[in-house]
Amino acid sequence: MSLTHVDAEGRARMVDVGEKAITRRVAVAEGAVQMSEAAFAMVRDATATKGDVLTVAEVAGVMGAKKTAELIPLCHPVPLDRVTVSTELVPEWPGVRIIATATATARTGIEMEALVAVSVAALTVYDMIKAADRGARITQVRLLEKSGGVRGDWHHPEPLDPNGGQTA
């Protein structure tokens, strides 16, 4: 399989999707923000100086998804039907797991919108806790699953490991 955003001469190009069928497309992405126990307690107890970390991160993720084509040079603007971003506290890490689902009826996939939503939500969590933990880590931002389009359905074969296989 060749790269779709590179032409025969090796130059970057936007893919022509004009002849592709319009189908319902769904993409789910996830990521993790690991943090200190003190920062985790602030998030859990909603006592961060900047406000409710999880709610702000979820809204920021939705806003980020809507800006994907402005941020990623060769992405097509996709009319989003729906974007949801959810956050989950994970005391064992300690940290926050973020999941974003993007849905569209379009000619091209929306994996990037889901990935941008997770990334912006994770960056927002970091921004809101950095005063308590500058060493917080954003990890494992990845596509979990996608459906629709020519290539059909795909699911990531491995569970989330915020340490990336490394010990903390």
PDB file of N, CA and C in Angstrom, residues 16-58:
ATOM      1  N   ASP A  16      -7.874  13.428  -3.776  1.00  0.00           N
ATOM      2  CA  ASP A  16      -9.122  13.759  -4.461  1.00  0.00           C
ATOM      3  C   ASP A  16     -10.189  12.763  -4.012  1.00  0.00           C
ATOM      4  N   VAL A  17     -11.180  13.245  -3.273  1.00  0.00           N
ATOM      5  CA  VAL A  17     -12.242  12.372  -2.779  1.00  0.00           C
ATOM      6  C   VAL A  17     -13.546  12.578  -3.549  1.00  0.00           C
ATOM      7  N   GLY A  18     -13.492  13.344  -4.634  1.00  0.00           N
ATOM      8  CA  GLY A  18     -14.690  13.703  -5.395  1.00  0.00           C
ATOM      9  C   GLY A  18     -15.486  12.530  -5.926  1.00  0.00           C
ATOM     10  N   GLU A  19     -14.833  11.431  -6.236  1.00  0.00           N
ATOM     11  CA  GLU A  19     -15.525  10.267  -6.794  1.00  0.00           C
ATOM     12  C   GLU A  19     -15.893   9.235  -5.730  1.00  0.00           C
ATOM     13  N   LYS A  20     -15.481   9.451  -4.492  1.00  0.00           N
ATOM     14  CA  LYS A  20     -15.778   8.483  -3.433  1.00  0.00           C
ATOM     15  C   LYS A  20     -17.248   8.570  -3.032  1.00  0.00           C
ATOM     16  N   ALA A  21     -17.785   7.444  -2.606  1.00  0.00           N
ATOM     17  CA  ALA A  21     -19.177   7.399  -2.169  1.00  0.00           C
ATOM     18  C   ALA A  21     -19.328   8.084  -0.806  1.00  0.00           C
ATOM     19  N   ILE A  22     -20.448   8.712  -0.625  1.00  0.00           N
ATOM     20  CA  ILE A  22     -20.774   9.294   0.669  1.00  0.00           C
ATOM     21  C   ILE A  22     -21.314   8.162   1.541  1.00  0.00           C
ATOM     22  N   THR A  23     -20.635   7.920   2.664  1.00  0.00           N
ATOM     23  CA  THR A  23     -21.056   6.872   3.590  1.00  0.00           C
ATOM     24  C   THR A  23     -21.002   7.401   5.010  1.00  0.00           C
ATOM     25  N   ARG A  24     -21.680   6.685   5.891  1.00  0.00           N
ATOM     26  CA  ARG A  24     -21.605   7.023   7.316  1.00  0.00           C
ATOM     27  C   ARG A  24     -20.267   6.524   7.833  1.00  0.00           C
ATOM     28  N   ARG A  25     -19.544   7.380   8.521  1.00  0.00           N
ATOM     29  CA  ARG A  25     -18.215   7.060   9.015  1.00  0.00           C
ATOM     30  C   ARG A  25     -18.137   7.389  10.500  1.00  0.00           C
ATOM     31  N   VAL A  26     -17.523   6.489  11.243  1.00  0.00           N
ATOM     32  CA  VAL A  26     -17.368   6.668  12.681  1.00  0.00           C
ATOM     33  C   VAL A  26     -15.924   6.347  13.037  1.00  0.00           C
ATOM     34  N   ALA A  27     -15.323   7.182  13.856  1.00  0.00           N
ATOM     35  CA  ALA A  27     -13.967   6.929  14.351  1.00  0.00           C
ATOM     36  C   ALA A  27     -13.946   7.163  15.860  1.00  0.00           C
ATOM     37  N   VAL A  28     -13.232   6.278  16.552  1.00  0.00           N
ATOM     38  CA  VAL A  28     -13.078   6.391  18.004  1.00  0.00           C
ATOM     39  C   VAL A  28     -11.588   6.421  18.300  1.00  0.00           C
ATOM     40  N   ALA A  29     -11.163   7.407  19.087  1.00  0.00           N
ATOM     41  CA  ALA A  29      -9.759   7.531  19.474  1.00  0.00           C
ATOM     42  C   ALA A  29      -9.688   7.628  20.994  1.00  0.00           C
ATOM     43  N   GLU A  30      -8.511   7.358  21.527  1.00  0.00           N
ATOM     44  CA  GLU A  30      -8.312   7.460  22.966  1.00  0.00           C
ATOM     45  C   GLU A  30      -6.923   7.979  23.268  1.00  0.00           C
ATOM     46  N   GLY A  31      -6.746   8.370  24.510  1.00  0.00           N
ATOM     47  CA  GLY A  31      -5.446   8.807  24.990  1.00  0.00           C
ATOM     48  C   GLY A  31      -5.471   8.846  26.504  1.00  0.00           C
ATOM     49  N   ALA A  32      -4.317   9.080  27.088  1.00  0.00           N
ATOM     50  CA  ALA A  32      -4.200   9.096  28.544  1.00  0.00           C
ATOM     51  C   ALA A  32      -3.366  10.290  28.980  1.00  0.00           C
ATOM     52  N   VAL A  33      -3.696  10.813  30.141  1.00  0.00           N
ATOM     53  CA  VAL A  33      -2.859  11.813  30.801  1.00  0.00           C
ATOM     54  C   VAL A  33      -2.531  11.244  32.173  1.00  0.00           C
ATOM     55  N   GLN A  34      -1.257  10.945  32.391  1.00  0.00           N
ATOM     56  CA  GLN A  34      -0.805  10.459  33.690  1.00  0.00           C
ATOM     57  C   GLN A  34      -0.273  11.634  34.486  1.00  0.00           C
ATOM     58  N   MET A  35      -0.519  11.602  35.806  1.00  0.00           N
ATOM     59  CA  MET A  35      -0.149  12.741  36.639  1.00  0.00           C
ATOM     60  C   MET A  35       0.176  12.277  38.048  1.00  0.00           C
ATOM     61  N   SER A  36       0.668  13.198  38.839  1.00  0.00           N
ATOM     62  CA  SER A  36       0.981  12.903  40.235  1.00  0.00           C
ATOM     63  C   SER A  36      -0.300  12.658  41.026  1.00  0.00           C
ATOM     64  N   GLU A  37      -0.135  12.053  42.188  1.00  0.00           N
ATOM     65  CA  GLU A  37      -1.282  11.832  43.082  1.00  0.00           C
ATOM     66  C   GLU A  37      -1.927  13.160  43.477  1.00  0.00           C
ATOM     67  N   ALA A  38      -1.111  14.180  43.727  1.00  0.00           N
ATOM     68  CA  ALA A  38      -1.650  15.482  44.128  1.00  0.00           C
ATOM     69  C   ALA A  38      -2.489  16.102  43.005  1.00  0.00           C
ATOM     70  N   ALA A  39      -1.996  16.055  41.775  1.00  0.00           N
ATOM     71  CA  ALA A  39      -2.753  16.599  40.648  1.00  0.00           C
ATOM     72  C   ALA A  39      -4.026  15.785  40.423  1.00  0.00           C
ATOM     73  N   PHE A  40      -3.912  14.461  40.550  1.00  0.00           N
ATOM     74  CA  PHE A  40      -5.083  13.597  40.384  1.00  0.00           C
ATOM     75  C   PHE A  40      -6.165  13.960  41.406  1.00  0.00           C
ATOM     76  N   ALA A  41      -5.775  14.194  42.644  1.00  0.00           N
ATOM     77  CA  ALA A  41      -6.735  14.564  43.682  1.00  0.00           C
ATOM     78  C   ALA A  41      -7.439  15.873  43.329  1.00  0.00           C
ATOM     79  N   MET A  42      -6.694  16.825  42.776  1.00  0.00           N
ATOM     80  CA  MET A  42      -7.304  18.094  42.362  1.00  0.00           C
ATOM     81  C   MET A  42      -8.333  17.874  41.263  1.00  0.00           C
ATOM     82  N   VAL A  43      -8.004  17.018  40.288  1.00  0.00           N
ATOM     83  CA  VAL A  43      -8.939  16.736  39.206  1.00  0.00           C
ATOM     84  C   VAL A  43     -10.163  16.002  39.762  1.00  0.00           C
ATOM     85  N   ARG A  44      -9.920  14.968  40.536  1.00  0.00           N
ATOM     86  CA  ARG A  44     -11.006  14.160  41.109  1.00  0.00           C
ATOM     87  C   ARG A  44     -11.952  15.009  41.960  1.00  0.00           C
ATOM     88  N   ASP A  45     -11.376  15.887  42.779  1.00  0.00           N
ATOM     89  CA  ASP A  45     -12.173  16.685  43.711  1.00  0.00           C
ATOM     90  C   ASP A  45     -12.648  18.007  43.115  1.00  0.00           C
ATOM     91  N   ALA A  46     -12.306  18.257  41.845  1.00  0.00           N
ATOM     92  CA  ALA A  46     -12.686  19.500  41.153  1.00  0.00           C
ATOM     93  C   ALA A  46     -12.224  20.733  41.916  1.00  0.00           C
ATOM     94  N   THR A  47     -10.959  20.702  42.377  1.00  0.00           N
ATOM     95  CA  THR A  47     -10.415  21.831  43.137  1.00  0.00           C
ATOM     96  C   THR A  47      -9.269  22.533  42.400  1.00  0.00           C
ATOM     97  N   ALA A  48      -9.078  22.219  41.125  1.00  0.00           N
ATOM     98  CA  ALA A  48      -8.025  22.890  40.358  1.00  0.00           C
ATOM     99  C   ALA A  48      -8.332  24.383  40.268  1.00  0.00           C
ATOM    100  N   THR A  49      -7.303  25.202  40.328  1.00  0.00           N
ATOM    101  CA  THR A  49      -7.464  26.661  40.310  1.00  0.00           C
ATOM    102  C   THR A  49      -8.227  27.133  39.072  1.00  0.00           C
ATOM    103  N   LYS A  50      -7.994  26.484  37.929  1.00  0.00           N
ATOM    104  CA  LYS A  50      -8.625  26.917  36.682  1.00  0.00           C
ATOM    105  C   LYS A  50     -10.047  26.388  36.504  1.00  0.00           C
ATOM    106  N   GLY A  51     -10.534  25.548  37.416  1.00  0.00           N
ATOM    107  CA  GLY A  51     -11.913  25.072  37.320  1.00  0.00           C
ATOM    108  C   GLY A  51     -12.030  23.573  37.145  1.00  0.00           C
ATOM    109  N   ASP A  52     -13.177  23.141  36.656  1.00  0.00           N
ATOM    110  CA  ASP A  52     -13.509  21.728  36.474  1.00  0.00           C
ATOM    111  C   ASP A  52     -12.736  21.176  35.277  1.00  0.00           C
ATOM    112  N   VAL A  53     -11.660  20.491  35.548  1.00  0.00           N
ATOM    113  CA  VAL A  53     -10.736  20.020  34.515  1.00  0.00           C
ATOM    114  C   VAL A  53     -11.440  19.134  33.495  1.00  0.00           C
ATOM    115  N   LEU A  54     -12.203  18.172  33.942  1.00  0.00           N
ATOM    116  CA  LEU A  54     -12.783  17.190  33.030  1.00  0.00           C
ATOM    117  C   LEU A  54     -13.821  17.807  32.092  1.00  0.00           C
ATOM    118  N   THR A  55     -14.684  18.655  32.624  1.00  0.00           N
ATOM    119  CA  THR A  55     -15.694  19.297  31.777  1.00  0.00           C
ATOM    120  C   THR A  55     -15.040  20.206  30.744  1.00  0.00           C
ATOM    121  N   VAL A  56     -14.081  20.996  31.180  1.00  0.00           N
ATOM    122  CA  VAL A  56     -13.399  21.899  30.249  1.00  0.00           C
ATOM    123  C   VAL A  56     -12.663  21.095  29.176  1.00  0.00           C
ATOM    124  N   ALA A  57     -12.012  20.009  29.555  1.00  0.00           N
ATOM    125  CA  ALA A  57     -11.287  19.176  28.579  1.00  0.00           C
ATOM    126  C   ALA A  57     -12.242  18.565  27.563  1.00  0.00           C
ATOM    127  N   GLU A  58     -13.394  18.105  28.004  1.00  0.00           N
ATOM    128  CA  GLU A  58     -14.366  17.510  27.075  1.00  0.00           C
ATOM    129  C   GLU A  58     -14.861  18.535  26.055  1.00  0.00           C
TER     130      GLU A  58
END
